[in-house]
XYZ file of C-alpha atoms in Angstrom:
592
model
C -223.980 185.933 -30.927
C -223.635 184.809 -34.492
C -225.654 182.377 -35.349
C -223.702 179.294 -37.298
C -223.345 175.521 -37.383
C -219.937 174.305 -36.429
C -218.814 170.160 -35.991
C -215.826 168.930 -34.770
C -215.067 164.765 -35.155
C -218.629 163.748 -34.344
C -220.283 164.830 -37.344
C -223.031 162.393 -38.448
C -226.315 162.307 -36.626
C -225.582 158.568 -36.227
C -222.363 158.272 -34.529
C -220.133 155.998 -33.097
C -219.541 156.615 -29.581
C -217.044 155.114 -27.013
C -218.574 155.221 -23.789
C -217.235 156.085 -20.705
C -219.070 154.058 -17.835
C -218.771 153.998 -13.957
C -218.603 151.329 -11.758
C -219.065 153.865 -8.839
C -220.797 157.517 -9.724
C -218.119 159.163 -7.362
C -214.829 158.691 -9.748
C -217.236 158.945 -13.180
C -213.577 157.614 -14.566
C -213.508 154.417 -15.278
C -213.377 153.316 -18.783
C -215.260 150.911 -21.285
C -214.499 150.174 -25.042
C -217.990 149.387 -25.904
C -218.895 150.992 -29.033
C -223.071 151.624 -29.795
C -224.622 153.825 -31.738
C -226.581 157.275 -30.788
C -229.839 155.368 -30.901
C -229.139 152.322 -28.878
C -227.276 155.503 -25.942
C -229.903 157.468 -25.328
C -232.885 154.677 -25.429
C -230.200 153.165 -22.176
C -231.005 154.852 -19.057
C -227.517 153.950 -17.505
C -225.476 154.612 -20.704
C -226.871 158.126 -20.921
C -225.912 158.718 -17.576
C -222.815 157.011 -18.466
C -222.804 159.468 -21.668
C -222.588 162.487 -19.696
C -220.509 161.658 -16.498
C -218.161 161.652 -19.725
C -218.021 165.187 -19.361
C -217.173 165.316 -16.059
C -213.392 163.830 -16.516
C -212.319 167.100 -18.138
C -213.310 169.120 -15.300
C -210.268 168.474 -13.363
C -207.971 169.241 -16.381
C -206.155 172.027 -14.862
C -205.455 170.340 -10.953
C -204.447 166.730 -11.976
C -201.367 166.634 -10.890
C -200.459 164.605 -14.150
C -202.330 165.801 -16.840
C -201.177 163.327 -18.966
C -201.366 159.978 -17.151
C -205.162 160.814 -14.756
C -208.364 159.871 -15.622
C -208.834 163.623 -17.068
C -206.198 163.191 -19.370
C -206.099 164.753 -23.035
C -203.167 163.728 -25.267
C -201.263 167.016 -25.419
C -199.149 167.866 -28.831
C -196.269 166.306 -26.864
C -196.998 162.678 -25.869
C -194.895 163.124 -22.896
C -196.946 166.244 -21.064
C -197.152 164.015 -17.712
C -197.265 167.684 -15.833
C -199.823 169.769 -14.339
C -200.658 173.278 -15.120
C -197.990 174.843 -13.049
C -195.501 173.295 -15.442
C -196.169 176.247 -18.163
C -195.654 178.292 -15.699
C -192.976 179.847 -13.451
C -194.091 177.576 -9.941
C -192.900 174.607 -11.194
C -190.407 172.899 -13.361
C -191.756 169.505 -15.036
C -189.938 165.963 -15.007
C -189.567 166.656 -18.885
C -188.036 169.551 -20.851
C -191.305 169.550 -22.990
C -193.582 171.157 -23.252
C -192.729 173.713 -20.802
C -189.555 174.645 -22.376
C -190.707 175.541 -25.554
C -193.898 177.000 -24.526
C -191.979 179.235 -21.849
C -189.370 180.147 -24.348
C -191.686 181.548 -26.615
C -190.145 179.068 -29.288
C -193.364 177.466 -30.294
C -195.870 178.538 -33.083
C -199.227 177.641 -33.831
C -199.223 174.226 -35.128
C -196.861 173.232 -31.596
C -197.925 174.489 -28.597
C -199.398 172.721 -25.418
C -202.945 173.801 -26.120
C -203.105 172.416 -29.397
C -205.080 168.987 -28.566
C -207.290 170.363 -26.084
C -208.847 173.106 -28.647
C -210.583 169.986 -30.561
C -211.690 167.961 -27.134
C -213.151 170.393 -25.708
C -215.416 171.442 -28.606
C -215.865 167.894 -29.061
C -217.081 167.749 -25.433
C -219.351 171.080 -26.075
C -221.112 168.909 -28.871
C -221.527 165.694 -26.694
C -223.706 168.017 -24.287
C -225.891 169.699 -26.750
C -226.306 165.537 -28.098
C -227.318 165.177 -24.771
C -229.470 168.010 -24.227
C -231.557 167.002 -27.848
C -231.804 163.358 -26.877
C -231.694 162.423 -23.007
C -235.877 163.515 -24.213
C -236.426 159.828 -25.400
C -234.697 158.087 -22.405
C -236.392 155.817 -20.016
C -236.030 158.172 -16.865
C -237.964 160.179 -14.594
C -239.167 163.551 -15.621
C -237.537 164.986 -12.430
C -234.089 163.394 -13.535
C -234.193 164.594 -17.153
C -234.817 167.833 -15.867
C -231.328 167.606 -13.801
C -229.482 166.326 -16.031
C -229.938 168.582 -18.422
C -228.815 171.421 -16.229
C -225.988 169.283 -15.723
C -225.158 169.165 -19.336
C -225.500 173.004 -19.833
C -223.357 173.830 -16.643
C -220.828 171.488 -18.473
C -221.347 172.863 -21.780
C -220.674 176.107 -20.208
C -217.772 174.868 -18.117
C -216.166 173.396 -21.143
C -216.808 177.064 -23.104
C -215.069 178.989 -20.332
C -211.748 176.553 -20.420
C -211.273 177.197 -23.852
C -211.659 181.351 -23.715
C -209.493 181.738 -20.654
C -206.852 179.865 -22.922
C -207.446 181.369 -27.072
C -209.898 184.460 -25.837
C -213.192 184.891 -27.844
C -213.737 181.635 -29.457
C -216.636 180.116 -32.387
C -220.167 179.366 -30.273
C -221.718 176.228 -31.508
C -225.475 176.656 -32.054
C -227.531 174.232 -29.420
C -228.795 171.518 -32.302
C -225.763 169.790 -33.462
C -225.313 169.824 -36.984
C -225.814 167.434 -40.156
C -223.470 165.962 -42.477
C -224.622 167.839 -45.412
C -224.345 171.036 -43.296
C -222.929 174.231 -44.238
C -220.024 175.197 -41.938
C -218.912 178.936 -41.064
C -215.678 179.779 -39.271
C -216.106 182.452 -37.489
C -215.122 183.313 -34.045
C -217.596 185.337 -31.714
C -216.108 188.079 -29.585
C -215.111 187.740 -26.283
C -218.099 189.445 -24.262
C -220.620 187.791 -26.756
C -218.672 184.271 -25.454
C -218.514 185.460 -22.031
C -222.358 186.479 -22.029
C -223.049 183.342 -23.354
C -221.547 181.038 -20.836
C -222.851 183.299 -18.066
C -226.345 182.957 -19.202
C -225.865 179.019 -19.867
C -224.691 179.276 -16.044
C -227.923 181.087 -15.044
C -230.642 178.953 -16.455
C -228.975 175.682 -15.589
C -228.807 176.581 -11.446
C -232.351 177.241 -11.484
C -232.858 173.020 -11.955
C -229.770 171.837 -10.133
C -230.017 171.173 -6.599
C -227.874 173.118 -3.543
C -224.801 171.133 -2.531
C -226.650 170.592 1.036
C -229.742 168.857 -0.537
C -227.580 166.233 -2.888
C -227.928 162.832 -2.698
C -224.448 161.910 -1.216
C -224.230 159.120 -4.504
C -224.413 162.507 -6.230
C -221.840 164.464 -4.493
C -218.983 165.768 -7.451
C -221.789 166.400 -9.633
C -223.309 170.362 -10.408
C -224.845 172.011 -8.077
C -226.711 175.872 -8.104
C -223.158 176.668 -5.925
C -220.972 174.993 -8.695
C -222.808 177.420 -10.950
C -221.924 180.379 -8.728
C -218.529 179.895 -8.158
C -217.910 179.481 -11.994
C -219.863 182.203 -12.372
C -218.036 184.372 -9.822
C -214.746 183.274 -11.494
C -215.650 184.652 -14.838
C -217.150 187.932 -13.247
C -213.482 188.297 -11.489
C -211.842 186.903 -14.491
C -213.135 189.968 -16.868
C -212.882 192.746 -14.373
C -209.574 192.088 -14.218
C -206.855 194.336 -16.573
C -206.493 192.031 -19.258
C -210.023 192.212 -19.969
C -210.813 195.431 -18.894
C -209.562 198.398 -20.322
C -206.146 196.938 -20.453
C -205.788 194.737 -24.188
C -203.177 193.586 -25.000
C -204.488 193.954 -29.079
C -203.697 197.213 -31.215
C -206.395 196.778 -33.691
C -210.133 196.650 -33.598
C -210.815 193.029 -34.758
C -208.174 191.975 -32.346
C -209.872 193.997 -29.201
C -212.958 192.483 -29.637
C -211.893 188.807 -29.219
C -209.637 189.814 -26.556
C -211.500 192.148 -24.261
C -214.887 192.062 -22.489
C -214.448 196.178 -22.775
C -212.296 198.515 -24.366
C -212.300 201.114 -22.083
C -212.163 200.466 -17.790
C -215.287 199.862 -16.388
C -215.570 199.897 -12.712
C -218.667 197.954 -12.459
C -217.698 195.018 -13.508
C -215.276 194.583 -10.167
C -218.613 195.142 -8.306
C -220.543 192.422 -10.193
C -217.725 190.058 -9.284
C -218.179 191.365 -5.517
C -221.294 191.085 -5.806
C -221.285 187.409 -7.236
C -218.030 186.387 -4.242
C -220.734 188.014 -1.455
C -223.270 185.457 -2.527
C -221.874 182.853 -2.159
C -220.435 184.432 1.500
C -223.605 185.063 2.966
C -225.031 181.635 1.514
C -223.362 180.288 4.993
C -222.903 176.872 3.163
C -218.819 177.097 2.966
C -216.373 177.668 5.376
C -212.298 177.554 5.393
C -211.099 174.152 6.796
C -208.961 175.561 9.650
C -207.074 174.267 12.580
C -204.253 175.907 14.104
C -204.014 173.731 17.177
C -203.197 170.309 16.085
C -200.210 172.771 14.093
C -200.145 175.883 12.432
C -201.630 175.908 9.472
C -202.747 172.076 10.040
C -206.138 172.665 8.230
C -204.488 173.893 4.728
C -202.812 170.654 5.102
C -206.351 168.233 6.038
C -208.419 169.612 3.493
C -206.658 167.464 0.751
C -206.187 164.579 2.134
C -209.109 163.708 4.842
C -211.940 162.641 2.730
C -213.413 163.580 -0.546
C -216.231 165.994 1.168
C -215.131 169.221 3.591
C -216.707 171.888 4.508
C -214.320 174.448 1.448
C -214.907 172.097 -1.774
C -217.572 174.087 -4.043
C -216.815 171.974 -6.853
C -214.664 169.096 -6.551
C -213.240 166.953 -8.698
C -213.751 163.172 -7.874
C -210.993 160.844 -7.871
C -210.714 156.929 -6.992
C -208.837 156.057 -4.012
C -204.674 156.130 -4.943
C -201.995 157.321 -4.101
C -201.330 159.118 -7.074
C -200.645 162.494 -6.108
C -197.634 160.777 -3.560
C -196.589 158.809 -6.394
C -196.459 161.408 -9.035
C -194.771 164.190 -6.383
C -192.288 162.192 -3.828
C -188.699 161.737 -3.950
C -187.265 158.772 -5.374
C -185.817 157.728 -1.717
C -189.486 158.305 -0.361
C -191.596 156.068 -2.513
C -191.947 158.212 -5.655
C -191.767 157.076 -9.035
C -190.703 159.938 -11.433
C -191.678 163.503 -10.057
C -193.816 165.028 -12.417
C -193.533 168.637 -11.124
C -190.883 169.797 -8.606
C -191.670 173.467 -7.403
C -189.491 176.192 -8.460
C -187.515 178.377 -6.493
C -189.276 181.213 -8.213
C -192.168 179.706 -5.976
C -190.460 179.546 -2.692
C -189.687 183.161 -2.686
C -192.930 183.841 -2.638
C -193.774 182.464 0.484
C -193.159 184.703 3.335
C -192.420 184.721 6.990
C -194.308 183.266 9.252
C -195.017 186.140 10.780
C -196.562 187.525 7.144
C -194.640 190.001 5.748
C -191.929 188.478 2.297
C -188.408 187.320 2.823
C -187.529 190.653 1.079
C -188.778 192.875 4.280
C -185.899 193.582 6.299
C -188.424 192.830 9.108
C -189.607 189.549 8.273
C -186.350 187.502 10.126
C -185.408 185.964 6.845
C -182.013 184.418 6.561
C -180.479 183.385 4.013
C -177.968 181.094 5.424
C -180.734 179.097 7.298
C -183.701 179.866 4.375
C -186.380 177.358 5.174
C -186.503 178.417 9.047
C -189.810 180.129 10.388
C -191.533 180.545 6.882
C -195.716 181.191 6.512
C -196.868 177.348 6.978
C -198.054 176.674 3.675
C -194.364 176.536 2.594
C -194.176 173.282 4.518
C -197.527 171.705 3.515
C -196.311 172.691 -0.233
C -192.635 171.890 -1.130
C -190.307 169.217 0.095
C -186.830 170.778 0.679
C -183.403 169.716 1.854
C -183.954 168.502 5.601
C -187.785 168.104 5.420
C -189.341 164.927 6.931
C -192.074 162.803 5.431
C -192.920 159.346 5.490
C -190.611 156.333 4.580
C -191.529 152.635 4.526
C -189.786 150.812 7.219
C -190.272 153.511 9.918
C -193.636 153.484 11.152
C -194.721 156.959 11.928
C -191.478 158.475 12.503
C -191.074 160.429 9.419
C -187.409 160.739 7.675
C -185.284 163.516 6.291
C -185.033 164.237 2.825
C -181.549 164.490 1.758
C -181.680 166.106 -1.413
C -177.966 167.959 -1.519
C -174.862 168.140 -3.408
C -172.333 166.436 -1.680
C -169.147 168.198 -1.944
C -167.198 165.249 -0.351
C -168.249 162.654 -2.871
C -168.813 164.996 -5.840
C -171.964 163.768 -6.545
C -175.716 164.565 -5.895
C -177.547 162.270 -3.134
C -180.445 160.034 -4.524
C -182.915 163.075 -4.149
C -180.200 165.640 -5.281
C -180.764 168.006 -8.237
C -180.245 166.026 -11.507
C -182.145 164.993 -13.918
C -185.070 162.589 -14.074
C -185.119 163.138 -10.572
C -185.579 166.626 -9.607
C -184.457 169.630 -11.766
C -185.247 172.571 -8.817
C -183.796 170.915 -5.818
C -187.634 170.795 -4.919
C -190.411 168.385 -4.627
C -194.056 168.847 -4.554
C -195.607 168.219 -1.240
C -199.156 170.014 -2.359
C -202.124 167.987 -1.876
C -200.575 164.807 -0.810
C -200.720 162.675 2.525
C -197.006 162.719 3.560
C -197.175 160.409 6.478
C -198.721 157.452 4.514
C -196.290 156.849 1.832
C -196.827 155.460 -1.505
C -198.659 152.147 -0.868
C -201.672 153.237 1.254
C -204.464 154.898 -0.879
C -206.237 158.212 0.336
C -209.655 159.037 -0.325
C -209.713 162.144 -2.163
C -211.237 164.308 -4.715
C -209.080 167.569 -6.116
C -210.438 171.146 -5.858
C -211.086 172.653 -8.994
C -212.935 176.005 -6.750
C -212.829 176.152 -3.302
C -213.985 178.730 -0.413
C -210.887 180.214 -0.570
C -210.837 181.524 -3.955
C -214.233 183.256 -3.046
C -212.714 184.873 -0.531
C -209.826 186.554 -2.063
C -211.875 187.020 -5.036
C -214.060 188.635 -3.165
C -211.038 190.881 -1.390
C -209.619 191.319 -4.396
C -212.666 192.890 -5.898
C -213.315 194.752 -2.652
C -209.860 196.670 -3.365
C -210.023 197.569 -6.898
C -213.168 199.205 -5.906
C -210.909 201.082 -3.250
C -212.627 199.638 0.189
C -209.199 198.535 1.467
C -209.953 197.894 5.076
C -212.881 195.734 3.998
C -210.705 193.507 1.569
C -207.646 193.659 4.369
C -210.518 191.333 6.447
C -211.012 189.042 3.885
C -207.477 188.270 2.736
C -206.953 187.824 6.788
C -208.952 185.053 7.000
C -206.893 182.958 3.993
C -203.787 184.022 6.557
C -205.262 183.535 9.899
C -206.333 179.840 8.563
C -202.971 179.434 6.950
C -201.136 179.663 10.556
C -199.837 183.090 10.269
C -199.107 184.781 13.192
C -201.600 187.897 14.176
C -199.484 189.772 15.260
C -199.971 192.247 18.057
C -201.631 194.638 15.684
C -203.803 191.785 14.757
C -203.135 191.922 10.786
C -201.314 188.980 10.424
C -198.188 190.638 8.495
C -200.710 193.404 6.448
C -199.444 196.979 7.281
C -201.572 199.735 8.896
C -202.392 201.696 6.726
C -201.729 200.049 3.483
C -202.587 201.366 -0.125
C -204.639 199.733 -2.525
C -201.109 199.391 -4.423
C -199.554 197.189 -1.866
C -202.592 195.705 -1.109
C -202.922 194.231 -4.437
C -199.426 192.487 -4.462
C -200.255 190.874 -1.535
C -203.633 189.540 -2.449
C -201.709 188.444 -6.288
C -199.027 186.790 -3.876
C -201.564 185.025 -1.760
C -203.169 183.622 -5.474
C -199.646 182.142 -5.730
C -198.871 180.656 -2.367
C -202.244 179.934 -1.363
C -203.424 178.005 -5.059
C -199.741 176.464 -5.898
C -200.647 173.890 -7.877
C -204.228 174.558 -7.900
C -204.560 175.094 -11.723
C -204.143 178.899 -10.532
C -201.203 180.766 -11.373
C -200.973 180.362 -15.266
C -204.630 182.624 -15.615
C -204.191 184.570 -13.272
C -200.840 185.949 -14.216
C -202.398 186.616 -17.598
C -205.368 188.779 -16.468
C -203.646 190.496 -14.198
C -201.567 191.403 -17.110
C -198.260 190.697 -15.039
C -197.124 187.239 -16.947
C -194.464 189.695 -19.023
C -192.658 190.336 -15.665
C -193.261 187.379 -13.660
C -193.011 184.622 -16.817
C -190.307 186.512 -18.544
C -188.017 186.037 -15.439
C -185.624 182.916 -15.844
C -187.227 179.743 -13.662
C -184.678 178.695 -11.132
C -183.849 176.108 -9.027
C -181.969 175.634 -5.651
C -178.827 174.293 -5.421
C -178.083 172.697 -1.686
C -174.179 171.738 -1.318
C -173.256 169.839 1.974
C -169.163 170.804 2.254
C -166.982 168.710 3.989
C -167.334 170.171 7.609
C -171.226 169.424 7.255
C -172.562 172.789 6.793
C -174.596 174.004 3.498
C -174.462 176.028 1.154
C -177.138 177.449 -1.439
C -176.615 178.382 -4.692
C -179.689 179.756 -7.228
C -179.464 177.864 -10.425
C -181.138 179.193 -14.204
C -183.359 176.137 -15.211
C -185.222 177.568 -18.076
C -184.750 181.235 -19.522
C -187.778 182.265 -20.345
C -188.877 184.461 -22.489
C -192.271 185.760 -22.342
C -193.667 187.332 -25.333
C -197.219 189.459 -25.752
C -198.841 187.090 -28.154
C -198.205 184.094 -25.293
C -201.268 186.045 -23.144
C -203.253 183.977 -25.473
C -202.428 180.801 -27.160
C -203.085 180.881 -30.779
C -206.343 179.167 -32.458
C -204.536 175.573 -33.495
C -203.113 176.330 -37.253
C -204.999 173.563 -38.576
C -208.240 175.128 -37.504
C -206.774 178.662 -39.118
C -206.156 176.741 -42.523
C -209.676 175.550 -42.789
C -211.067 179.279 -43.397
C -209.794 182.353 -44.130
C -212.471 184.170 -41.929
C -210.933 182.707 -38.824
C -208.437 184.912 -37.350
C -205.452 184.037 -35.676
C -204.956 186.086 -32.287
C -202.278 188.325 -32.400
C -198.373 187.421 -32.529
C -199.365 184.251 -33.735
């Protein structure tokens, strides 16, 4: 690692801080316009703690569903990014044209694209922990506590790190002591494996003083834990095995490789670190799938969201007050929604399969197309709202009501819910994550997964088949379908072929990342280190056009929303151009 001082806005030693305070540690949201200096923080035992649960509200960046309206919000380039994640991707389509337009047309350039604002927050958050680190010392607190919070602040140093090279690749590392005024500054950025080694060893020494997720104080619960650390780690250890990373660049020349890959040539052993990392955390015993197939199939997919803030799949959560935000930010217009933020694509539904496992495309599966939403895996229904799907209305007590979101060929015109603008531009809406038999005016108690079992699990499957133990990983990727309400089968393989190759194997396990993590913050990294985003983001997002003719039957009709066009430099987004203009020893990643 090159060794260099680097500032973003907070540059004096003496700064002025706006504090974010909590009311109640478990939403670490709530916000205060109290302005103090650095001296009067950290000799404060509740504004330090105050100081870091800061931190904390960018953890959930990538699963809010509004990313520009929730407590974790950072201003994006575009003042109206009120989407999550999914909306640069081809899941979802967002409420607004931008950003997702421009950013999936390959029509933006450096100084305009999505990422641009969260390049400087997060480095300003990276700075606010090594503050932290320096002076929580002179704080009125326990030894004991010190001690954990300071872990705390590394693991969130190290979070903050890894958000912004899964986005821009190998980024500039900021030396622990935070620098003067007077400073010199170099712009340089480190490689990619120096970054990645980095965070992994930040990850490493902070577990060994945070507590295990079973012995937290419950006041405590959201906050990192030695499994938090794992999971992140295991993550990144799946993260650089994969193509993109390994063996696979996307770069031509030798300055370019070494921000952009862990290793230029494949290295096998890195899919059994990340095995080995997923098996940890398996044999740990602490975690298990939230699964119930009796109530309904697939009914524990459904609970894990909504039923409290603590289940037995969270590894690191992401706390949010009690709301009804998700219902409000996802339901129809006739159901109690305000303005859907992000309506599923129909790119998306395709991708769920039968539920009897195997995709719409196997001439097998039952699929058909006059009648498409019939008999599909159960996630479909816990996940997208569709023409003739029933969820709560006010007025009707628990009987839940049809959504009538269709063209009306009789009238000429779409129904309230109907594909149109401002309203929804797939013929979708977004039933992930939200309590759709309470409506709009009842709050849940909640917190967001930012990782959960489940991604352990296929992680770990996924890592079992690249290092070619197929029947081993065909176990693991059964238990994500067994608890999603797939049918076994009477070969007991839920939908998986005998026999399989690793080949096949893999699409399924990439298709379960998109069905099982819709809307999860998922699909939008993984299609990039896979190195399959120039097929699956180059294809033109679509939405589903239901007509109800005259004689009350239905018709579908796939409808172009955006035509994307997915270009190599957009496996990366480009260091912000104002950065770039600072120094001519920056580089700009390729394309860009």
């Amino acid at each position: 690692m090159k060794i260099r001082y680097f500032s973003r806005k907070l540059g004096m030693v003496t700064v002025l801080l706006c504090i974010l305070s909590t009311g109640c540690k478990r939403d670490l949201l709530e916000q205060s316009t109290e302005i103090i200096t650095e001296e009067i923080l950290f000799a404060d035992s509740t504004l330090t703690v105050n100081f870091l649960n800061d931190l904390y509200a960018q953890t959930g960046q990538d699963v809010v569903v509004s990313r520009g309206q929730q407590g974790a919000s950072i201003n994006s380039f575009y003042g109206n990014d009120w989407a999550n994640l999914d909306c640069l991707t081809s899941n979802s389509i967002s409420y607004w044209n931008d950003p997702q337009s421009g950013w999936m047309t390959g029509s933006r350039t450096a100084a305009s694209t999505p990422w641009t604002n969260y390049y400087g927050e997060f480095y300003r958050r990276i700075r606010m922990a090594n503050l932290f680190v320096i002076n929580v010392e002179r704080t009125p607190i326990s030894a004991a506590l010190k001690t954990r919070l300071i872990a705390e602040a590394r693991y969130l140093k190290a979070f903050m790190y890894f958000a912004l090279v899964r986005v821009h690749g190998g980024i500039m590392l900021m030396t622990d002591t935070p620098m003067l005024i007077d400073d010199v500054v170099v712009y340089e950025r480190d490689s990619y494996k120096d970054c990645i080694d980095y965070i992994l060893r930040e990850l490493e020494e902070a577990m060994v003083n945070l507590p295990r997720q079973s012995q937290q104080l419950s006041a405590d619960y959201g906050r990192a834990t030695v499994e938090a650390c794992q999971a992140l780690r295991a993550r990144i250890l799946i993260t650089i095995a994969s193509p993109l990373y390994n063996g696979n660049s996307i770069a031509t020349s030798p300055e370019h490789r070494a921000l952009l890959s862990y290793t230029e040539n494949y290295d096998a052993t890195l899919w059994q670190n990340a095995a080995d990392a997923c098996l940890s955390l398996i044999n740990g015993g602490q975690f298990a799938l939230v699964e119930d197939n009796r109530t309904r199939p697939g009914h524990g997919f459904w609970a894990q969201f909504i039923k409290g803030r603590r289940n037995s799949e969270l590894i690191i959560p992401y706390m949010r007050p009690n709301s009804t935000e998700v219902e409000s930010n996802q339901f129809p217009p006739s159901k109690g929604g305000g303005q859907p933020k992000n309506t599923p694509s129909e790119n998306l539904v395709r991708a769920f399969g039968m539920r009897n496992g195997l995709p719409i495309t196997d001439p097998n599966s039952g699929y058909d197309a006059q009648n498409p939403f019939e008999n599909r895996d159960p996630r479909f229904y816990y996940s997208v709202i569709y023409n003739g799907a029933r969820i709560f209305q006010s007025g009707f007590g628990t009987n839940l009501q049809v959504v009538n979101s269709y063209f009306d060929r009789v009238t000429g015109s779409p129904t309230r819910d109907g594909m149109q603008t401002y309203v929804t531009r797939s013929g979708y809406f977004n039933r992930k994550m939200a309590n759709d038999s309470t409506g709009t005016s009842v709050t849940v108690e909640r917190s967001l997964p930012v990782i959960r079992y489940a991604e352990i699990l296929l992680g770990y499957a996924e890592a079992l088949n690249e290092l070619d133990r197929v029947e081993e990983a065909v176990t693991y990727v059964n238990r994500i379908r067994r608890r999603a309400g797939i049918a076994e089968g009477s070969n007991g393989r839920f939908g998986i072929p005998v026999g399989v190759s690793k080949s096949a194997l893999r699409t399924i396990i990439q298709n379960e990342y998109r069905v099982e993590f819709f809307s999860e913050g998922h699909w939008y990294y993984d299609t990039r280190r896979w190195r399959t985003a120039e097929i699956t983001e180059d294809e033109p997002v679509q939405g589903m056009r239901v007509v109800r003719e005259a004689n009350g039957s239905y018709s579908y009709e796939t409808v172009n929303v955006i035509l994307s066009n997915f270009l190599p430099a957009m496996y990366f987004a480009p260091i912000p151009q104002t950065e770039i203009n600072k120094s001519a020893t920056l580089i700009q990643n390729p394309g860009w």
